[in-house]
Every structure is written in C-alpha cells, then in structure tokens.
Amino acid sequence: MKKVFVSLCMASALMGLSSCASTKNAATLSSISGEWNIIEVNGTAVVPAPGQEFPYIGFDTKTGKVFGNSGCNRMMGSFDVNAKPGSIDLGSLASTRMACPDMTVENNVLSALNKVKKYKKLGKENIALCGASNRPIVVLQKKESVSKVSDLEGKWIISEAAGEAIPDGMEKQPFIEFNVAEKRLHGNAGCNLINGAFQVDDEGSSVISFPQVISTMMACPDMEVEDRVLKALNSVRSFGKLTGGGVGLYDADNNLVMVLVKN
C-alpha cells in the first residue's frame, strides 16, 4: 500500500512540474516573442500532410499581434500584452479559408489554440501552451529563420500571393530571381515582366522591401494573379525561412503575403 501511495505521489509531482499551474519554469512575455513551430497537439506529434506547410505561430510581444500558419491557412489575431505573466488567451484567432486536400492537422491546431489560456517554458528550448485545466495542449519549438540575405540568391517560383495559391498550369508562371550582389531582381508577375531593386538593412537582417520594382505594360485576358503578386510585393517588409520549405515574405504586420519555392 505504501508503494502505491508513493508512486501516486511521484506521478502527481511530475504532472505538476509539466503543468502550467507550476511555478517551475515560469515564462515571461518576452520569452514567447518570435516564431514557433507547432510540434505537438494534445500529446500527439504534428505530422503535416504531403505538400502542406508545417504549422507555426508567431507572437509580436510589442504590439500583441499573433500570426502564423495552421497547416493550410494563414492565421492572425491578437493577445493582451498587459495580461498577467504566463497568461494568454488565443480564443479569437481568425484564418484565411483556402481548402487543402487534408485539413486534419489544421483542424486539430485551431481547435487546440482556441482553448489556450496559459504558457510556460518546457525544458530549455520549448514553450507549452495550456488550457484552462493547466495541462499542456500545444508544444512550441523555436522556428528557424533565414538569417542571411544571400540565402535568397537565385530563382524562386511564387507559389502563393496575398493568401491564395497561384494556379497550376499558367502560361507564364510567376517567379522572382534575386541577384543579391547587385541587390536587384527580375521575374514575371503572371503576365508582365518585373525588374527592379530591393533594399535590405544588412546581410544578417530579415528586413527587406521592394520600393523600385517596375513592370512592362502588356495586357492579358486575366490580370487577377498579376495584381495579387504586385500588391503583395509592394507590401513586403521582411522575409523568413518556412519550415515546410521555401521562403515567406511578410508585410509590416508580420502577415505572410507571399510564398517562394526554389525553382
């Protein structure tokens, strides 16, 4: 009987340490800043469906903005930066409505995030997001990002612009090719050629913009894709590596506005 009692006590202690109710490994607001891969939901490892991006979430702890990708669609929202340390409510997240062949990961991620009320450190590198019961329901791992402008060198296919996938089989597939040494680019927006320069802060910065991009003026039967591409390019303010492969271009609010995949 004593052994059973001791075992139960040990189990309770371990559960307490992994719980958001525990003061051990408490996290400050600044510790969740940045982008995080969603690697576990409700105790199950996240495995993206073939062709889908690995889900991630980002927190801007200065403005209270939330952004990311739930596995298929972009998600966005806000949280209270003045809340008690360790407390966060993600119940008001919104997302785009693009349909993907398999929405299982996305549905699980969004359902879990909707229940998040607290956060804490989990080990040295991860963050646990907990529900009202204080049990971890989402585990986050710091997302790797592109740290060098030189990583952009070469030709990239534009696979998504302004939250919508670029249709397959276009006569002129939108693309961008970067010449990092000269800080110039050229490509095709879907109908017309684009050329110009891009601006960056320095080699180790993720800040980038395209203030001097121009295009030819040929008229095509359908300009919808081109309009989306040019509008997205005009809004870009930063870039980062996507876990599922490729590079994401983000606007001033950290919304993903364009996805590039290596040609």
C-alpha positions as a Python dict, from the first residue, in 0.01 Angstrom:
ca = {
    (1, 'M'): (0, 0, 0),
    (2, 'K'): (288, 233, 82),
    (3, 'K'): (446, 165, -260),
    (4, 'V'): (122, 254, -436),
    (5, 'F'): (88, 572, -232),
    (6, 'V'): (448, 674, -307),
    (7, 'S'): (402, 604, -680),
    (8, 'L'): (89, 815, -690),
    (9, 'C'): (268, 1098, -516),
    (10, 'M'): (558, 1082, -762),
    (11, 'A'): (320, 1082, -1058),
    (12, 'S'): (136, 1380, -917),
    (13, 'A'): (463, 1564, -868),
    (14, 'L'): (571, 1501, -1228),
    (15, 'M'): (233, 1612, -1359),
    (16, 'G'): (262, 1926, -1152),
    (17, 'L'): (602, 2011, -1298),
    (18, 'S'): (468, 1986, -1655),
    (19, 'S'): (154, 2179, -1566),
    (20, 'C'): (112, 2550, -1630),
    (21, 'A'): (-4, 2577, -1269),
    (22, 'S'): (351, 2503, -1152),
    (23, 'T'): (581, 2797, -1080),
    (24, 'K'): (878, 2594, -1204),
    (25, 'N'): (997, 2711, -1548),
    (26, 'A'): (759, 3007, -1548),
    (27, 'A'): (791, 3210, -1867),
    (28, 'T'): (797, 3586, -1918),
    (29, 'L'): (619, 3759, -2204),
    (30, 'S'): (947, 3823, -2386),
    (31, 'S'): (1027, 3451, -2385),
    (32, 'I'): (745, 3375, -2633),
    (33, 'S'): (840, 3652, -2876),
    (34, 'G'): (905, 3544, -3234),
    (35, 'E'): (800, 3248, -3446),
    (36, 'W'): (747, 2892, -3320),
    (37, 'N'): (685, 2559, -3488),
    (38, 'I'): (381, 2376, -3354),
    (39, 'I'): (532, 2032, -3293),
    (40, 'E'): (272, 1869, -3070),
    (41, 'V'): (-105, 1900, -3019),
    (42, 'N'): (-291, 1724, -2737),
    (43, 'G'): (4, 1495, -2673),
    (44, 'T'): (42, 1386, -3037),
    (45, 'A'): (333, 1487, -3260),
    (46, 'V'): (230, 1705, -3554),
    (47, 'V'): (293, 1544, -3894),
    (48, 'P'): (193, 1771, -4185),
    (49, 'A'): (17, 1612, -4480),
    (50, 'P'): (224, 1581, -4801),
    (51, 'G'): (256, 1916, -4973),
    (52, 'Q'): (134, 2114, -4673),
    (53, 'E'): (337, 2358, -4470),
    (54, 'F'): (441, 2275, -4115),
    (55, 'P'): (216, 2475, -3877),
    (56, 'Y'): (369, 2763, -3683),
    (57, 'I'): (264, 3056, -3469),
    (58, 'G'): (431, 3391, -3411),
    (59, 'F'): (392, 3640, -3128),
    (60, 'D'): (476, 4010, -3153),
    (61, 'T'): (507, 4093, -2785),
    (62, 'K'): (532, 4467, -2853),
    (63, 'T'): (207, 4505, -3045),
    (64, 'G'): (17, 4199, -2923),
    (65, 'K'): (-26, 4058, -3273),
    (66, 'V'): (-46, 3685, -3342),
    (67, 'F'): (29, 3541, -3685),
    (68, 'G'): (120, 3209, -3841),
    (69, 'N'): (1, 2912, -4042),
    (70, 'S'): (-219, 2636, -3902),
    (71, 'G'): (-114, 2379, -4161),
    (72, 'C'): (-306, 2505, -4463),
    (73, 'N'): (-429, 2858, -4395),
    (74, 'R'): (-273, 3170, -4251),
    (75, 'M'): (-397, 3267, -3907),
    (76, 'M'): (-397, 3604, -3738),
    (77, 'G'): (-522, 3767, -3422),
    (78, 'S'): (-412, 3945, -3108),
    (79, 'F'): (-348, 3894, -2738),
    (80, 'D'): (-326, 4115, -2431),
    (81, 'V'): (38, 4211, -2369),
    (82, 'N'): (-63, 4350, -2029),
    (83, 'A'): (-207, 4022, -1905),
    (84, 'K'): (-54, 3851, -1604),
    (85, 'P'): (278, 3685, -1698),
    (86, 'G'): (208, 3329, -1805),
    (87, 'S'): (-148, 3408, -1912),
    (88, 'I'): (-260, 3433, -2274),
    (89, 'D'): (-597, 3397, -2448),
    (90, 'L'): (-592, 3281, -2811),
    (91, 'G'): (-964, 3226, -2843),
    (92, 'S'): (-1019, 3497, -3104),
    (93, 'L'): (-783, 3383, -3380),
    (94, 'A'): (-904, 3418, -3740),
    (95, 'S'): (-774, 3244, -4052),
    (96, 'T'): (-792, 3250, -4428),
    (97, 'R'): (-1022, 2995, -4592),
    (98, 'M'): (-815, 2815, -4852),
    (99, 'A'): (-912, 2448, -4893),
    (100, 'C'): (-641, 2181, -4874),
    (101, 'P'): (-669, 1808, -4952),
    (102, 'D'): (-620, 1712, -4587),
    (103, 'M'): (-739, 1951, -4316),
    (104, 'T'): (-674, 1717, -4021),
    (105, 'V'): (-366, 1896, -3888),
    (106, 'E'): (-523, 2236, -3940),
    (107, 'N'): (-844, 2146, -3758),
    (108, 'N'): (-652, 1998, -3463),
    (109, 'V'): (-423, 2301, -3437),
    (110, 'L'): (-703, 2559, -3450),
    (111, 'S'): (-918, 2365, -3204),
    (112, 'A'): (-632, 2342, -2955),
    (113, 'L'): (-521, 2705, -2990),
    (114, 'N'): (-878, 2818, -2929),
    (115, 'K'): (-853, 2665, -2579),
    (116, 'V'): (-517, 2816, -2479),
    (117, 'K'): (-517, 3022, -2159),
    (118, 'K'): (-160, 2999, -2027),
    (119, 'Y'): (201, 2939, -2130),
    (120, 'K'): (523, 2823, -1964),
    (121, 'K'): (872, 2703, -2052),
    (122, 'L'): (905, 2335, -2132),
    (123, 'G'): (1266, 2229, -2097),
    (124, 'K'): (1536, 2463, -2223),
    (125, 'E'): (1401, 2542, -2569),
    (126, 'N'): (1027, 2472, -2592),
    (127, 'I'): (712, 2650, -2479),
    (128, 'A'): (395, 2476, -2358),
    (129, 'L'): (56, 2634, -2421),
    (130, 'C'): (-201, 2516, -2169),
    (131, 'G'): (-577, 2514, -2143),
    (132, 'A'): (-799, 2604, -1850),
    (133, 'S'): (-706, 2275, -1681),
    (134, 'N'): (-338, 2383, -1681),
    (135, 'R'): (-237, 2080, -1889),
    (136, 'P'): (-17, 2143, -2198),
    (137, 'I'): (-225, 2113, -2514),
    (138, 'V'): (22, 2265, -2762),
    (139, 'V'): (402, 2240, -2762),
    (140, 'L'): (607, 2501, -2947),
    (141, 'Q'): (966, 2485, -3069),
    (142, 'K'): (1157, 2793, -3183),
    (143, 'K'): (1134, 2831, -3559),
    (144, 'E'): (1447, 2855, -3767),
    (145, 'S'): (1456, 3161, -3988),
    (146, 'V'): (1660, 3277, -4281),
    (147, 'S'): (1936, 3487, -4130),
    (148, 'K'): (2129, 3582, -4442),
    (149, 'V'): (2016, 3778, -4744),
    (150, 'S'): (2250, 3561, -4951),
    (151, 'D'): (2009, 3270, -4896),
    (152, 'L'): (1769, 3444, -5136),
    (153, 'E'): (2009, 3415, -5429),
    (154, 'G'): (1866, 3256, -5744),
    (155, 'K'): (1529, 3184, -5899),
    (156, 'W'): (1214, 3126, -5692),
    (157, 'I'): (867, 3025, -5806),
    (158, 'I'): (586, 3230, -5649),
    (159, 'S'): (351, 2963, -5514),
    (160, 'E'): (122, 3187, -5309),
    (161, 'A'): (38, 3558, -5309),
    (162, 'A'): (-198, 3756, -5086),
    (163, 'G'): (-316, 3440, -4911),
    (164, 'E'): (-412, 3248, -5225),
    (165, 'A'): (-227, 2974, -5412),
    (166, 'I'): (-104, 3053, -5761),
    (167, 'P'): (-299, 2832, -6009),
    (168, 'D'): (-111, 2545, -6168),
    (169, 'G'): (-54, 2540, -6542),
    (170, 'M'): (-33, 2914, -6601),
    (171, 'E'): (119, 3005, -6936),
    (172, 'K'): (356, 3240, -6755),
    (173, 'Q'): (436, 3105, -6410),
    (174, 'P'): (509, 3393, -6169),
    (175, 'F'): (866, 3390, -6040),
    (176, 'I'): (1136, 3611, -5890),
    (177, 'E'): (1510, 3580, -5941),
    (178, 'F'): (1738, 3758, -5695),
    (179, 'N'): (2085, 3893, -5769),
    (180, 'V'): (2199, 3952, -5413),
    (181, 'A'): (2538, 4104, -5502),
    (182, 'E'): (2372, 4382, -5702),
    (183, 'K'): (2056, 4392, -5486),
    (184, 'R'): (1842, 4356, -5795),
    (185, 'L'): (1566, 4124, -5910),
    (186, 'H'): (1376, 4028, -6220),
    (187, 'G'): (1090, 3793, -6289),
    (188, 'N'): (735, 3760, -6411),
    (189, 'A'): (420, 3858, -6223),
    (190, 'G'): (194, 3631, -6427),
    (191, 'C'): (162, 3842, -6738),
    (192, 'N'): (428, 4111, -6740),
    (193, 'L'): (800, 4111, -6672),
    (194, 'I'): (914, 4273, -6349),
    (195, 'N'): (1251, 4433, -6281),
    (196, 'G'): (1399, 4647, -6010),
    (197, 'A'): (1598, 4672, -5691),
    (198, 'F'): (1539, 4558, -5337),
    (199, 'Q'): (1651, 4710, -5009),
    (200, 'V'): (1785, 4531, -4701),
    (201, 'D'): (1928, 4652, -4371),
    (202, 'D'): (2235, 4428, -4374),
    (203, 'E'): (2342, 4071, -4453),
    (204, 'G'): (2223, 3933, -4119),
    (205, 'S'): (1886, 4108, -4117),
    (206, 'S'): (1549, 3970, -4229),
    (207, 'V'): (1425, 4317, -4326),
    (208, 'I'): (1361, 4357, -4700),
    (209, 'S'): (1145, 4573, -4925),
    (210, 'F'): (1086, 4626, -5297),
    (211, 'P'): (1032, 5002, -5347),
    (212, 'Q'): (1168, 5020, -5702),
    (213, 'V'): (1003, 4730, -5886),
    (214, 'I'): (856, 4816, -6226),
    (215, 'S'): (675, 4603, -6483),
    (216, 'T'): (604, 4601, -6853),
    (217, 'M'): (255, 4712, -6955),
    (218, 'M'): (122, 4426, -7167),
    (219, 'A'): (-249, 4349, -7125),
    (220, 'C'): (-353, 3989, -7064),
    (221, 'P'): (-703, 3833, -7057),
    (222, 'D'): (-680, 3767, -6684),
    (223, 'M'): (-478, 4007, -6468),
    (224, 'E'): (-606, 3884, -6130),
    (225, 'V'): (-295, 3682, -6040),
    (226, 'E'): (-62, 3958, -6155),
    (227, 'D'): (-248, 4217, -5949),
    (228, 'R'): (-216, 3998, -5638),
    (229, 'V'): (155, 3939, -5696),
    (230, 'L'): (236, 4307, -5744),
    (231, 'K'): (23, 4416, -5448),
    (232, 'A'): (190, 4157, -5226),
    (233, 'L'): (540, 4258, -5337),
    (234, 'N'): (465, 4621, -5265),
    (235, 'S'): (370, 4536, -4905),
    (236, 'V'): (673, 4319, -4819),
    (237, 'R'): (885, 4429, -4523),
    (238, 'S'): (1062, 4110, -4410),
    (239, 'F'): (1138, 3751, -4505),
    (240, 'G'): (1191, 3420, -4328),
    (241, 'K'): (1251, 3053, -4393),
    (242, 'L'): (941, 2833, -4390),
    (243, 'T'): (972, 2503, -4206),
    (244, 'G'): (795, 2315, -4482),
    (245, 'G'): (1044, 2451, -4734),
    (246, 'G'): (1071, 2778, -4922),
    (247, 'V'): (1075, 3139, -4809),
    (248, 'G'): (794, 3354, -4676),
    (249, 'L'): (766, 3727, -4743),
    (250, 'Y'): (582, 3925, -4474),
    (251, 'D'): (418, 4266, -4453),
    (252, 'A'): (465, 4526, -4180),
    (253, 'D'): (215, 4342, -3957),
    (254, 'N'): (402, 4011, -3998),
    (255, 'N'): (128, 3868, -4220),
    (256, 'L'): (256, 3615, -4473),
    (257, 'V'): (185, 3778, -4811),
    (258, 'M'): (394, 3565, -5046),
    (259, 'V'): (547, 3217, -5052),
    (260, 'L'): (852, 3141, -5267),
    (261, 'V'): (977, 2792, -5350),
    (262, 'K'): (1311, 2717, -5513),
    (263, 'N'): (1288, 2654, -5885),
}
